[in-house]
Amino acid sequence: MIIKEIFLEKVSTASASITRDVTCPFCGILCDDLVIKNQQESLKILENGCHKAVSSFESILAVNEPKINGKPVALTDAINEMCAILKKSHAPLIAGLGSDVAGIREIMNLADKTGAVIDHMHGNALIRNSLVLQDLGWITTTMTEIRNRADLIIFAGTDATGFPRFFERAIWNKKSMFKLKNEQREIVYIGEKLNTKSGVNPNGKKPSVLTCKTDQIGEVISSLHALVTGATLDVNEVAGIKIKTLQELGKKMMAAKYGVIIWSPADLDIPHAELTIQNFCEIVKYLTRTTRFAGFSLGGNDGAITANNVCAWQSGYPLRVNYNKGYPDYDAQRYSTQNVLKKKEVDSLLWISSFNSKVNPPRASVPTIVMATPDTKLNFTPDVFIPVATPGVDHAGQLFRTDSVISLPLKQVRQSPYTSVKSILKQAIERM
Amino acid sequence: MYIKLTNGIVYDPVHGINGEHRDIYINDGHITRKPSSNAKIDKIYDLKGKVIMAGAIDIHTHIGGGKVNIARMMLPEDHATDLVEKTELTRSGCGYAAPSTLTAGYRYAEMGYTACFEPAMLPANARQAHMEMADTPMVDKGAYAMLGSDDFFLRMLASKKDQAAISDYVGWTINATQAMGIKVVNPGGISAFKFNQRKLDLDELNQYYGVSPRDIIKSLARAVTELGIPHPLHLHGCNLGVPGNLNTTLETIRAVEGMRMHLTHIQFHSYGTEGDKKFSSGAAEIAEAVNKNPNISIDVGQILFGQTVTASGDSMMQYAGHWHAHPKKWVIMDIECDAGCGVVPFKYRDKNFVNALQWAIGLEIFLLIDDPWRVFLTTDHPNGAPFTSYPHLIRLLMDKSFRNDMLSTINKEAAAASTLGSIDREYSLYEIAIMTRAAPAKSLGLKNRGHLGSGAVADITVYSNNKDKEKMFSKPDYVFKNGELIVRNGKIIKVVNGATHTLRPEYDNSIEKSLKRYFDDYQTVSLGNFKIDDDEIIEHGNGKIIIQPCM
């Protein structure tokens, strides 16, 4: 009896496996220090899980199956039906693009073969940066540089709460390489409705907060830009912020050894946000004439930066691209998911989302194929539904971090009955 | 299955074959001796009058990695007039200066190239470089890992760690990033720029670390030697583009005290300060120094006129050059306490004194260095010009009257200031074969490439000999990759994936203890995830790894 109990205990311990250095694919900063326990295919984060990671990794793998018009079918039949729709289509739209490097590579191949338009679910945010890059360029930095060098960090229009461990990973460090102490770091927020709690220094020092409406941040920054060049502004305040406050901030910026302006393109949800982002980039360039300053964009959820990069090296252009003419045709605005559906420039939709179960594809009046995580609750019945595996959980892969320089390997941490986006699309391409 | 190439005129400098009629036999992807008379020859190519060389090898071309992708994203106008339609065989894409990976691979093969080496792979960005190289079809590839401004190395050097430990770190880096060599860019300067230093000469100190570029070059050159890495330290020196940098370059050659070193895109480092414009050619002095120092090899980084984009790890000098951006947009990045980059579009104008003289300086260097085994043909793609201009460059080297015709069209003062018009030398086909095949293979330690002897991998290019060498080298009749015909009449007929060449130098793995501490304390990526597994290239990249032996 005792022997049997010991034996059982051993079995249950043996069936639990622990994986270290796991990369979390559920937000753009790709923390890669998670420790995850797999016990009979149910996952538990033992170390370094934020609330996003916990809710994503620890959610139970939902049971779902491929469907045609809502009726369960074998995977192979669903793929055949997808092929039939795409073959009939003269101008497909492949959107969502929530996938890893391997998945995006296959998406690019399929788009080239079928003459499709491609766009990411966060395309609106992505192109806000692309337009700035293509107009005047920028000076930017990466997370490790911020972690070790940044003595002045300005959050413009974002509080980074969408990236729960950003402050822990990049700002409030136990150690930094160049003897920069936490108390020497200055945090400034500019914008409205920002949660500035994370910006409080571990020693209690509160961040400076300059409150203004999101669509006035650009004006605030360009006023700052004028002030740091030595111009005088004949007003008492800008966007409700006193000139004196701006002058003080300007002085700090000029005195900083390594300043950083952080924005999140998704949080700048205003018309022509690219102009505001360009204001950030231009003041950074000006300050770099005498000191070091850099920009940093926080985003890249759902593989957005991955899709943008793979698209750029395979097509020559960042998103959004249309392959309908047999070559890549780039137009960041025209080829948005919303626009091509509204203008009826496409006649089928393939939607891919392999990380995020909460996002719903647009309801389109064209034949629609949805490849999504098994627990996705759709608010309509697509022509074809295929549940897909999640990279970094159900299979290994690679993903790009928000800074668009660092990419990380994703590990498989559980067995899954679902197939990867890459494998499904590969089969589809072979059959077409 | 035997393939016979018959009646061709062979240029195979490794075996001293200079334009001789030889038959070449291919079996199982390799060149073999003449098979026994009863062996069945499955396919015979009659190459009467045609020129046969090994597949060409580009030793320095920015084909993959973050900075190139930034260039692609930043410059939609670069691609707009060079869109490439898909075909039955090939994917769509685009040129020109920053082409899509797919188009780059196709175009290299269509020019007779069978291997390309990315010279500036930031360890922190190595994964992306390999992804992009994996998506560059047709050619073999490989990359040099960039060190010298990374904080781990600078901390070691500043704290006077012994050379053995530094060599271990260099060996670890080559293994971790799947590299083929070590590159150093503006030694210590990329780091210095992060501390707001704006220039760094050979003996100036990085103000934080108190080490000089000279210290860095010597330490890395020694590590490369000790690890037995075939390709010498690949150096992008100090003061790129600065008038007067000629002296820095000469001093750098002296600094390595006889150790092997490769000076890359030396044209950009060969400028004097003579004349009214305080900008003059240092080609003669540089060539003399290279001629006298057999431990030195170079590639030229020739500029050719027109629009291009400069993409470099040298954030310090790219920032200094951004005022000349054309069009007026540019990117500078600091990267991961590892390195940096700068991307600045640029238009070289033949009527501009400086640009015209740069053009002449590059050609002077080509023509004044005696030993073609130590000079490689590059434009530092895309920094001096896109790689697609190689055939034009070859014609400039092989055809004196064409060269002088071009010289007569450039800025008059520059033409007058250059000795180019008085140089009679014309490169022979044999010398071109050395410079574009045999010598790069030898320099990289690729023993079974770059030649046509028995046992070589059957990477072979066949040209029609044409008086117009630009035409000749633009459009080979046949290109074989691993014995398979992949290009006919300058067009792809079969798409293949090249392999990735790497090295696995031996080193003491206890270096990982201090690396682990460093990564845990300061980095935002874990040590384990920094390293690139074979599977990431084989499985995820659909590729193949070829491990080249160390010396």
PDB file of C-alpha atoms in Angstrom, chain B residues 78-293:
ATOM      1  CA  ASP B  78      13.807  52.710 -53.997  1.00  0.00           C
ATOM      2  CA  HIS B  79      11.672  49.795 -55.179  1.00  0.00           C
ATOM      3  CA  ALA B  80       9.028  51.676 -57.139  1.00  0.00           C
ATOM      4  CA  THR B  81      10.754  51.499 -60.520  1.00  0.00           C
ATOM      5  CA  ASP B  82      12.154  48.025 -60.020  1.00  0.00           C
ATOM      6  CA  LEU B  83       9.180  45.820 -59.215  1.00  0.00           C
ATOM      7  CA  VAL B  84       9.635  42.160 -59.982  1.00  0.00           C
ATOM      8  CA  GLU B  85       6.654  40.056 -61.038  1.00  0.00           C
ATOM      9  CA  LYS B  86       6.223  36.488 -59.942  1.00  0.00           C
ATOM     10  CA  THR B  87       6.746  33.761 -62.530  1.00  0.00           C
ATOM     11  CA  GLU B  88       5.894  30.075 -62.648  1.00  0.00           C
ATOM     12  CA  LEU B  89       9.136  29.455 -60.774  1.00  0.00           C
ATOM     13  CA  THR B  90       9.990  32.543 -58.824  1.00  0.00           C
ATOM     14  CA  ARG B  91       8.318  34.714 -56.230  1.00  0.00           C
ATOM     15  CA  SER B  92       7.611  38.362 -56.768  1.00  0.00           C
ATOM     16  CA  GLY B  93       9.656  41.040 -55.046  1.00  0.00           C
ATOM     17  CA  CYS B  94      11.573  44.148 -55.890  1.00  0.00           C
ATOM     18  CA  GLY B  95      15.019  45.738 -56.337  1.00  0.00           C
ATOM     19  CA  TYR B  96      16.945  47.988 -56.251  1.00  0.00           C
ATOM     20  CA  ALA B  97      19.486  49.220 -53.661  1.00  0.00           C
ATOM     21  CA  ALA B  98      17.647  47.423 -50.855  1.00  0.00           C
ATOM     22  CA  PRO B  99      16.005  44.565 -52.735  1.00  0.00           C
ATOM     23  CA  SER B 100      13.713  41.974 -51.233  1.00  0.00           C
ATOM     24  CA  THR B 101      15.605  38.881 -50.076  1.00  0.00           C
ATOM     25  CA  LEU B 102      14.008  36.746 -52.766  1.00  0.00           C
ATOM     26  CA  THR B 103      14.920  39.105 -55.590  1.00  0.00           C
ATOM     27  CA  ALA B 104      18.457  39.486 -54.220  1.00  0.00           C
ATOM     28  CA  GLY B 105      18.979  35.726 -54.298  1.00  0.00           C
ATOM     29  CA  TYR B 106      17.614  35.376 -57.833  1.00  0.00           C
ATOM     30  CA  ARG B 107      19.694  38.279 -59.136  1.00  0.00           C
ATOM     31  CA  TYR B 108      22.906  37.039 -57.581  1.00  0.00           C
ATOM     32  CA  ALA B 109      22.406  33.657 -59.230  1.00  0.00           C
ATOM     33  CA  GLU B 110      21.515  35.264 -62.538  1.00  0.00           C
ATOM     34  CA  MET B 111      24.883  37.067 -62.370  1.00  0.00           C
ATOM     35  CA  GLY B 112      26.750  33.805 -61.773  1.00  0.00           C
ATOM     36  CA  TYR B 113      27.200  34.156 -58.016  1.00  0.00           C
ATOM     37  CA  THR B 114      26.767  31.048 -55.884  1.00  0.00           C
ATOM     38  CA  ALA B 115      27.702  32.334 -52.404  1.00  0.00           C
ATOM     39  CA  CYS B 116      27.271  35.621 -50.526  1.00  0.00           C
ATOM     40  CA  PHE B 117      28.516  36.697 -47.116  1.00  0.00           C
ATOM     41  CA  GLU B 118      26.749  39.213 -44.895  1.00  0.00           C
ATOM     42  CA  PRO B 119      29.532  41.140 -43.197  1.00  0.00           C
ATOM     43  CA  ALA B 120      27.826  42.854 -40.273  1.00  0.00           C
ATOM     44  CA  MET B 121      25.707  40.495 -38.251  1.00  0.00           C
ATOM     45  CA  LEU B 122      25.082  42.037 -34.846  1.00  0.00           C
ATOM     46  CA  PRO B 123      25.043  39.185 -32.334  1.00  0.00           C
ATOM     47  CA  ALA B 124      21.861  40.667 -30.845  1.00  0.00           C
ATOM     48  CA  ASN B 125      20.293  40.694 -34.293  1.00  0.00           C
ATOM     49  CA  ALA B 126      21.842  37.479 -35.600  1.00  0.00           C
ATOM     50  CA  ARG B 127      18.585  35.576 -35.523  1.00  0.00           C
ATOM     51  CA  GLN B 128      17.012  38.046 -37.939  1.00  0.00           C
ATOM     52  CA  ALA B 129      20.079  37.999 -40.192  1.00  0.00           C
ATOM     53  CA  HIS B 130      19.746  34.228 -40.446  1.00  0.00           C
ATOM     54  CA  MET B 131      16.014  34.486 -41.123  1.00  0.00           C
ATOM     55  CA  GLU B 132      16.650  36.883 -43.984  1.00  0.00           C
ATOM     56  CA  MET B 133      19.508  34.800 -45.349  1.00  0.00           C
ATOM     57  CA  ALA B 134      17.249  31.742 -45.183  1.00  0.00           C
ATOM     58  CA  ASP B 135      14.806  33.635 -47.389  1.00  0.00           C
ATOM     59  CA  THR B 136      17.580  34.532 -49.847  1.00  0.00           C
ATOM     60  CA  PRO B 137      17.322  31.640 -52.304  1.00  0.00           C
ATOM     61  CA  MET B 138      19.794  30.212 -54.838  1.00  0.00           C
ATOM     62  CA  VAL B 139      23.080  31.117 -53.136  1.00  0.00           C
ATOM     63  CA  ASP B 140      25.028  29.800 -50.162  1.00  0.00           C
ATOM     64  CA  LYS B 141      25.446  32.325 -47.422  1.00  0.00           C
ATOM     65  CA  GLY B 142      27.192  33.054 -44.181  1.00  0.00           C
ATOM     66  CA  ALA B 143      27.866  36.023 -41.919  1.00  0.00           C
ATOM     67  CA  TYR B 144      30.510  37.655 -39.782  1.00  0.00           C
ATOM     68  CA  ALA B 145      29.536  38.435 -36.210  1.00  0.00           C
ATOM     69  CA  MET B 146      30.193  42.030 -35.248  1.00  0.00           C
ATOM     70  CA  LEU B 147      32.178  42.654 -32.082  1.00  0.00           C
ATOM     71  CA  GLY B 148      34.244  45.502 -30.703  1.00  0.00           C
ATOM     72  CA  SER B 149      31.601  47.868 -29.363  1.00  0.00           C
ATOM     73  CA  ASP B 150      29.696  45.307 -27.329  1.00  0.00           C
ATOM     74  CA  ASP B 151      29.865  46.010 -23.632  1.00  0.00           C
ATOM     75  CA  PHE B 152      30.776  42.476 -22.601  1.00  0.00           C
ATOM     76  CA  PHE B 153      33.944  42.646 -24.680  1.00  0.00           C
ATOM     77  CA  LEU B 154      34.777  46.231 -23.683  1.00  0.00           C
ATOM     78  CA  ARG B 155      34.361  45.348 -20.011  1.00  0.00           C
ATOM     79  CA  MET B 156      36.783  42.450 -20.454  1.00  0.00           C
ATOM     80  CA  LEU B 157      39.297  44.604 -22.275  1.00  0.00           C
ATOM     81  CA  ALA B 158      39.004  47.472 -19.790  1.00  0.00           C
ATOM     82  CA  SER B 159      39.474  45.151 -16.822  1.00  0.00           C
ATOM     83  CA  LYS B 160      42.511  43.655 -18.559  1.00  0.00           C
ATOM     84  CA  LYS B 161      41.135  40.123 -18.763  1.00  0.00           C
ATOM     85  CA  ASP B 162      43.680  37.847 -20.312  1.00  0.00           C
ATOM     86  CA  GLN B 163      43.637  37.212 -24.006  1.00  0.00           C
ATOM     87  CA  ALA B 164      42.620  33.573 -23.563  1.00  0.00           C
ATOM     88  CA  ALA B 165      39.344  34.640 -21.956  1.00  0.00           C
ATOM     89  CA  ILE B 166      38.710  37.133 -24.733  1.00  0.00           C
ATOM     90  CA  SER B 167      39.380  34.460 -27.333  1.00  0.00           C
ATOM     91  CA  ASP B 168      36.927  32.189 -25.510  1.00  0.00           C
ATOM     92  CA  TYR B 169      34.308  34.911 -25.740  1.00  0.00           C
ATOM     93  CA  VAL B 170      34.977  35.395 -29.453  1.00  0.00           C
ATOM     94  CA  GLY B 171      34.748  31.635 -29.978  1.00  0.00           C
ATOM     95  CA  TRP B 172      31.540  31.509 -27.984  1.00  0.00           C
ATOM     96  CA  THR B 173      30.086  34.332 -30.101  1.00  0.00           C
ATOM     97  CA  ILE B 174      30.864  32.563 -33.374  1.00  0.00           C
ATOM     98  CA  ASN B 175      29.163  29.436 -32.096  1.00  0.00           C
ATOM     99  CA  ALA B 176      26.205  31.228 -30.517  1.00  0.00           C
ATOM    100  CA  THR B 177      25.440  33.309 -33.599  1.00  0.00           C
ATOM    101  CA  GLN B 178      26.315  30.711 -36.253  1.00  0.00           C
ATOM    102  CA  ALA B 179      28.941  32.964 -37.811  1.00  0.00           C
ATOM    103  CA  MET B 180      31.747  32.520 -40.364  1.00  0.00           C
ATOM    104  CA  GLY B 181      34.067  35.199 -39.080  1.00  0.00           C
ATOM    105  CA  ILE B 182      34.487  38.279 -36.934  1.00  0.00           C
ATOM    106  CA  LYS B 183      33.873  41.811 -38.091  1.00  0.00           C
ATOM    107  CA  VAL B 184      34.727  44.924 -36.176  1.00  0.00           C
ATOM    108  CA  VAL B 185      33.128  48.221 -37.132  1.00  0.00           C
ATOM    109  CA  ASN B 186      34.566  51.541 -35.972  1.00  0.00           C
ATOM    110  CA  PRO B 187      36.233  49.703 -33.075  1.00  0.00           C
ATOM    111  CA  GLY B 188      34.768  50.968 -29.822  1.00  0.00           C
ATOM    112  CA  GLY B 189      33.229  53.896 -31.689  1.00  0.00           C
ATOM    113  CA  ILE B 190      29.666  52.602 -31.708  1.00  0.00           C
ATOM    114  CA  SER B 191      29.896  52.335 -27.945  1.00  0.00           C
ATOM    115  CA  ALA B 192      31.612  55.734 -27.652  1.00  0.00           C
ATOM    116  CA  PHE B 193      28.753  57.333 -29.607  1.00  0.00           C
ATOM    117  CA  LYS B 194      26.350  56.098 -26.934  1.00  0.00           C
ATOM    118  CA  PHE B 195      28.436  58.097 -24.453  1.00  0.00           C
ATOM    119  CA  ASN B 196      28.109  61.087 -26.779  1.00  0.00           C
ATOM    120  CA  GLN B 197      31.582  60.916 -28.298  1.00  0.00           C
ATOM    121  CA  ARG B 198      31.436  62.038 -31.905  1.00  0.00           C
ATOM    122  CA  LYS B 199      34.740  60.773 -33.226  1.00  0.00           C
ATOM    123  CA  LEU B 200      37.268  58.149 -32.269  1.00  0.00           C
ATOM    124  CA  ASP B 201      40.684  57.927 -33.868  1.00  0.00           C
ATOM    125  CA  LEU B 202      42.919  54.878 -33.618  1.00  0.00           C
ATOM    126  CA  ASP B 203      44.535  55.958 -30.367  1.00  0.00           C
ATOM    127  CA  GLU B 204      41.702  57.957 -28.845  1.00  0.00           C
ATOM    128  CA  LEU B 205      40.082  56.415 -25.806  1.00  0.00           C
ATOM    129  CA  ASN B 206      36.487  55.358 -25.414  1.00  0.00           C
ATOM    130  CA  GLN B 207      35.808  57.716 -22.522  1.00  0.00           C
ATOM    131  CA  TYR B 208      33.938  55.217 -20.373  1.00  0.00           C
ATOM    132  CA  TYR B 209      36.141  52.200 -20.877  1.00  0.00           C
ATOM    133  CA  GLY B 210      39.492  53.895 -21.417  1.00  0.00           C
ATOM    134  CA  VAL B 211      40.382  51.589 -24.289  1.00  0.00           C
ATOM    135  CA  SER B 212      41.383  52.610 -27.797  1.00  0.00           C
ATOM    136  CA  PRO B 213      40.463  51.216 -31.212  1.00  0.00           C
ATOM    137  CA  ARG B 214      44.063  50.015 -31.464  1.00  0.00           C
ATOM    138  CA  ASP B 215      43.632  47.899 -28.311  1.00  0.00           C
ATOM    139  CA  ILE B 216      40.386  46.474 -29.669  1.00  0.00           C
ATOM    140  CA  ILE B 217      41.774  45.618 -33.096  1.00  0.00           C
ATOM    141  CA  LYS B 218      44.828  43.923 -31.661  1.00  0.00           C
ATOM    142  CA  SER B 219      42.828  41.898 -29.187  1.00  0.00           C
ATOM    143  CA  LEU B 220      40.264  40.727 -31.736  1.00  0.00           C
ATOM    144  CA  ALA B 221      42.879  40.007 -34.416  1.00  0.00           C
ATOM    145  CA  ARG B 222      44.710  37.865 -31.910  1.00  0.00           C
ATOM    146  CA  ALA B 223      41.526  36.051 -30.906  1.00  0.00           C
ATOM    147  CA  VAL B 224      40.744  35.287 -34.537  1.00  0.00           C
ATOM    148  CA  THR B 225      44.265  33.909 -34.991  1.00  0.00           C
ATOM    149  CA  GLU B 226      44.188  31.861 -31.800  1.00  0.00           C
ATOM    150  CA  LEU B 227      40.805  30.355 -32.603  1.00  0.00           C
ATOM    151  CA  GLY B 228      42.003  29.347 -36.071  1.00  0.00           C
ATOM    152  CA  ILE B 229      39.254  31.218 -37.831  1.00  0.00           C
ATOM    153  CA  PRO B 230      40.139  31.040 -41.522  1.00  0.00           C
ATOM    154  CA  HIS B 231      38.950  34.526 -42.484  1.00  0.00           C
ATOM    155  CA  PRO B 232      41.132  37.222 -40.919  1.00  0.00           C
ATOM    156  CA  LEU B 233      39.617  39.885 -38.693  1.00  0.00           C
ATOM    157  CA  HIS B 234      37.285  41.803 -41.007  1.00  0.00           C
ATOM    158  CA  LEU B 235      37.839  45.440 -40.129  1.00  0.00           C
ATOM    159  CA  HIS B 236      35.767  48.485 -40.947  1.00  0.00           C
ATOM    160  CA  GLY B 237      38.246  50.951 -39.553  1.00  0.00           C
ATOM    161  CA  CYS B 238      38.061  54.243 -37.720  1.00  0.00           C
ATOM    162  CA  ASN B 239      37.107  57.535 -39.355  1.00  0.00           C
ATOM    163  CA  LEU B 240      35.128  56.182 -42.302  1.00  0.00           C
ATOM    164  CA  GLY B 241      34.708  58.883 -44.924  1.00  0.00           C
ATOM    165  CA  VAL B 242      36.801  61.485 -43.122  1.00  0.00           C
ATOM    166  CA  PRO B 243      39.353  63.377 -45.259  1.00  0.00           C
ATOM    167  CA  GLY B 244      42.794  62.462 -43.992  1.00  0.00           C
ATOM    168  CA  ASN B 245      41.749  58.978 -42.824  1.00  0.00           C
ATOM    169  CA  LEU B 246      44.434  57.584 -45.099  1.00  0.00           C
ATOM    170  CA  ASN B 247      46.894  58.020 -42.217  1.00  0.00           C
ATOM    171  CA  THR B 248      44.593  56.197 -39.806  1.00  0.00           C
ATOM    172  CA  THR B 249      44.410  53.310 -42.264  1.00  0.00           C
ATOM    173  CA  LEU B 250      48.186  53.137 -42.700  1.00  0.00           C
ATOM    174  CA  GLU B 251      48.634  53.257 -38.927  1.00  0.00           C
ATOM    175  CA  THR B 252      46.007  50.515 -38.537  1.00  0.00           C
ATOM    176  CA  ILE B 253      47.994  48.269 -40.861  1.00  0.00           C
ATOM    177  CA  ARG B 254      51.039  48.832 -38.668  1.00  0.00           C
ATOM    178  CA  ALA B 255      48.978  48.271 -35.510  1.00  0.00           C
ATOM    179  CA  VAL B 256      48.366  44.570 -36.145  1.00  0.00           C
ATOM    180  CA  GLU B 257      52.106  43.902 -36.230  1.00  0.00           C
ATOM    181  CA  GLY B 258      51.992  41.311 -38.969  1.00  0.00           C
ATOM    182  CA  MET B 259      48.801  39.525 -37.867  1.00  0.00           C
ATOM    183  CA  ARG B 260      46.386  38.797 -40.676  1.00  0.00           C
ATOM    184  CA  MET B 261      43.698  41.418 -41.210  1.00  0.00           C
ATOM    185  CA  HIS B 262      41.103  42.183 -43.864  1.00  0.00           C
ATOM    186  CA  LEU B 263      40.412  45.884 -44.406  1.00  0.00           C
ATOM    187  CA  THR B 264      36.951  46.201 -45.808  1.00  0.00           C
ATOM    188  CA  HIS B 265      35.627  48.873 -48.191  1.00  0.00           C
ATOM    189  CA  ILE B 266      39.056  50.460 -48.037  1.00  0.00           C
ATOM    190  CA  GLN B 267      38.061  53.082 -50.589  1.00  0.00           C
ATOM    191  CA  PHE B 268      36.128  54.862 -47.837  1.00  0.00           C
ATOM    192  CA  HIS B 269      39.313  54.886 -45.727  1.00  0.00           C
ATOM    193  CA  SER B 270      41.799  56.158 -48.332  1.00  0.00           C
ATOM    194  CA  TYR B 271      41.322  59.905 -48.324  1.00  0.00           C
ATOM    195  CA  GLY B 272      43.958  62.605 -48.084  1.00  0.00           C
ATOM    196  CA  THR B 273      43.574  66.308 -47.400  1.00  0.00           C
ATOM    197  CA  GLU B 274      45.521  67.829 -50.247  1.00  0.00           C
ATOM    198  CA  GLY B 275      44.284  70.338 -52.787  1.00  0.00           C
ATOM    199  CA  ASP B 276      41.988  73.351 -52.631  1.00  0.00           C
ATOM    200  CA  LYS B 277      39.090  71.240 -51.433  1.00  0.00           C
ATOM    201  CA  LYS B 278      41.171  69.475 -48.782  1.00  0.00           C
ATOM    202  CA  PHE B 279      40.090  66.133 -50.187  1.00  0.00           C
ATOM    203  CA  SER B 280      42.457  63.974 -52.194  1.00  0.00           C
ATOM    204  CA  SER B 281      43.258  60.421 -53.169  1.00  0.00           C
ATOM    205  CA  GLY B 282      45.336  58.297 -50.857  1.00  0.00           C
ATOM    206  CA  ALA B 283      45.112  55.304 -53.173  1.00  0.00           C
ATOM    207  CA  ALA B 284      48.808  55.207 -54.028  1.00  0.00           C
ATOM    208  CA  GLU B 285      49.941  55.138 -50.385  1.00  0.00           C
ATOM    209  CA  ILE B 286      47.284  52.592 -49.460  1.00  0.00           C
ATOM    210  CA  ALA B 287      48.149  50.341 -52.398  1.00  0.00           C
ATOM    211  CA  GLU B 288      51.822  50.586 -51.535  1.00  0.00           C
ATOM    212  CA  ALA B 289      51.117  49.560 -47.949  1.00  0.00           C
ATOM    213  CA  VAL B 290      48.953  46.648 -49.047  1.00  0.00           C
ATOM    214  CA  ASN B 291      51.597  45.557 -51.557  1.00  0.00           C
ATOM    215  CA  LYS B 292      54.252  45.594 -48.832  1.00  0.00           C
ATOM    216  CA  ASN B 293      52.218  43.771 -46.184  1.00  0.00           C
TER     217      ASN B 293
END
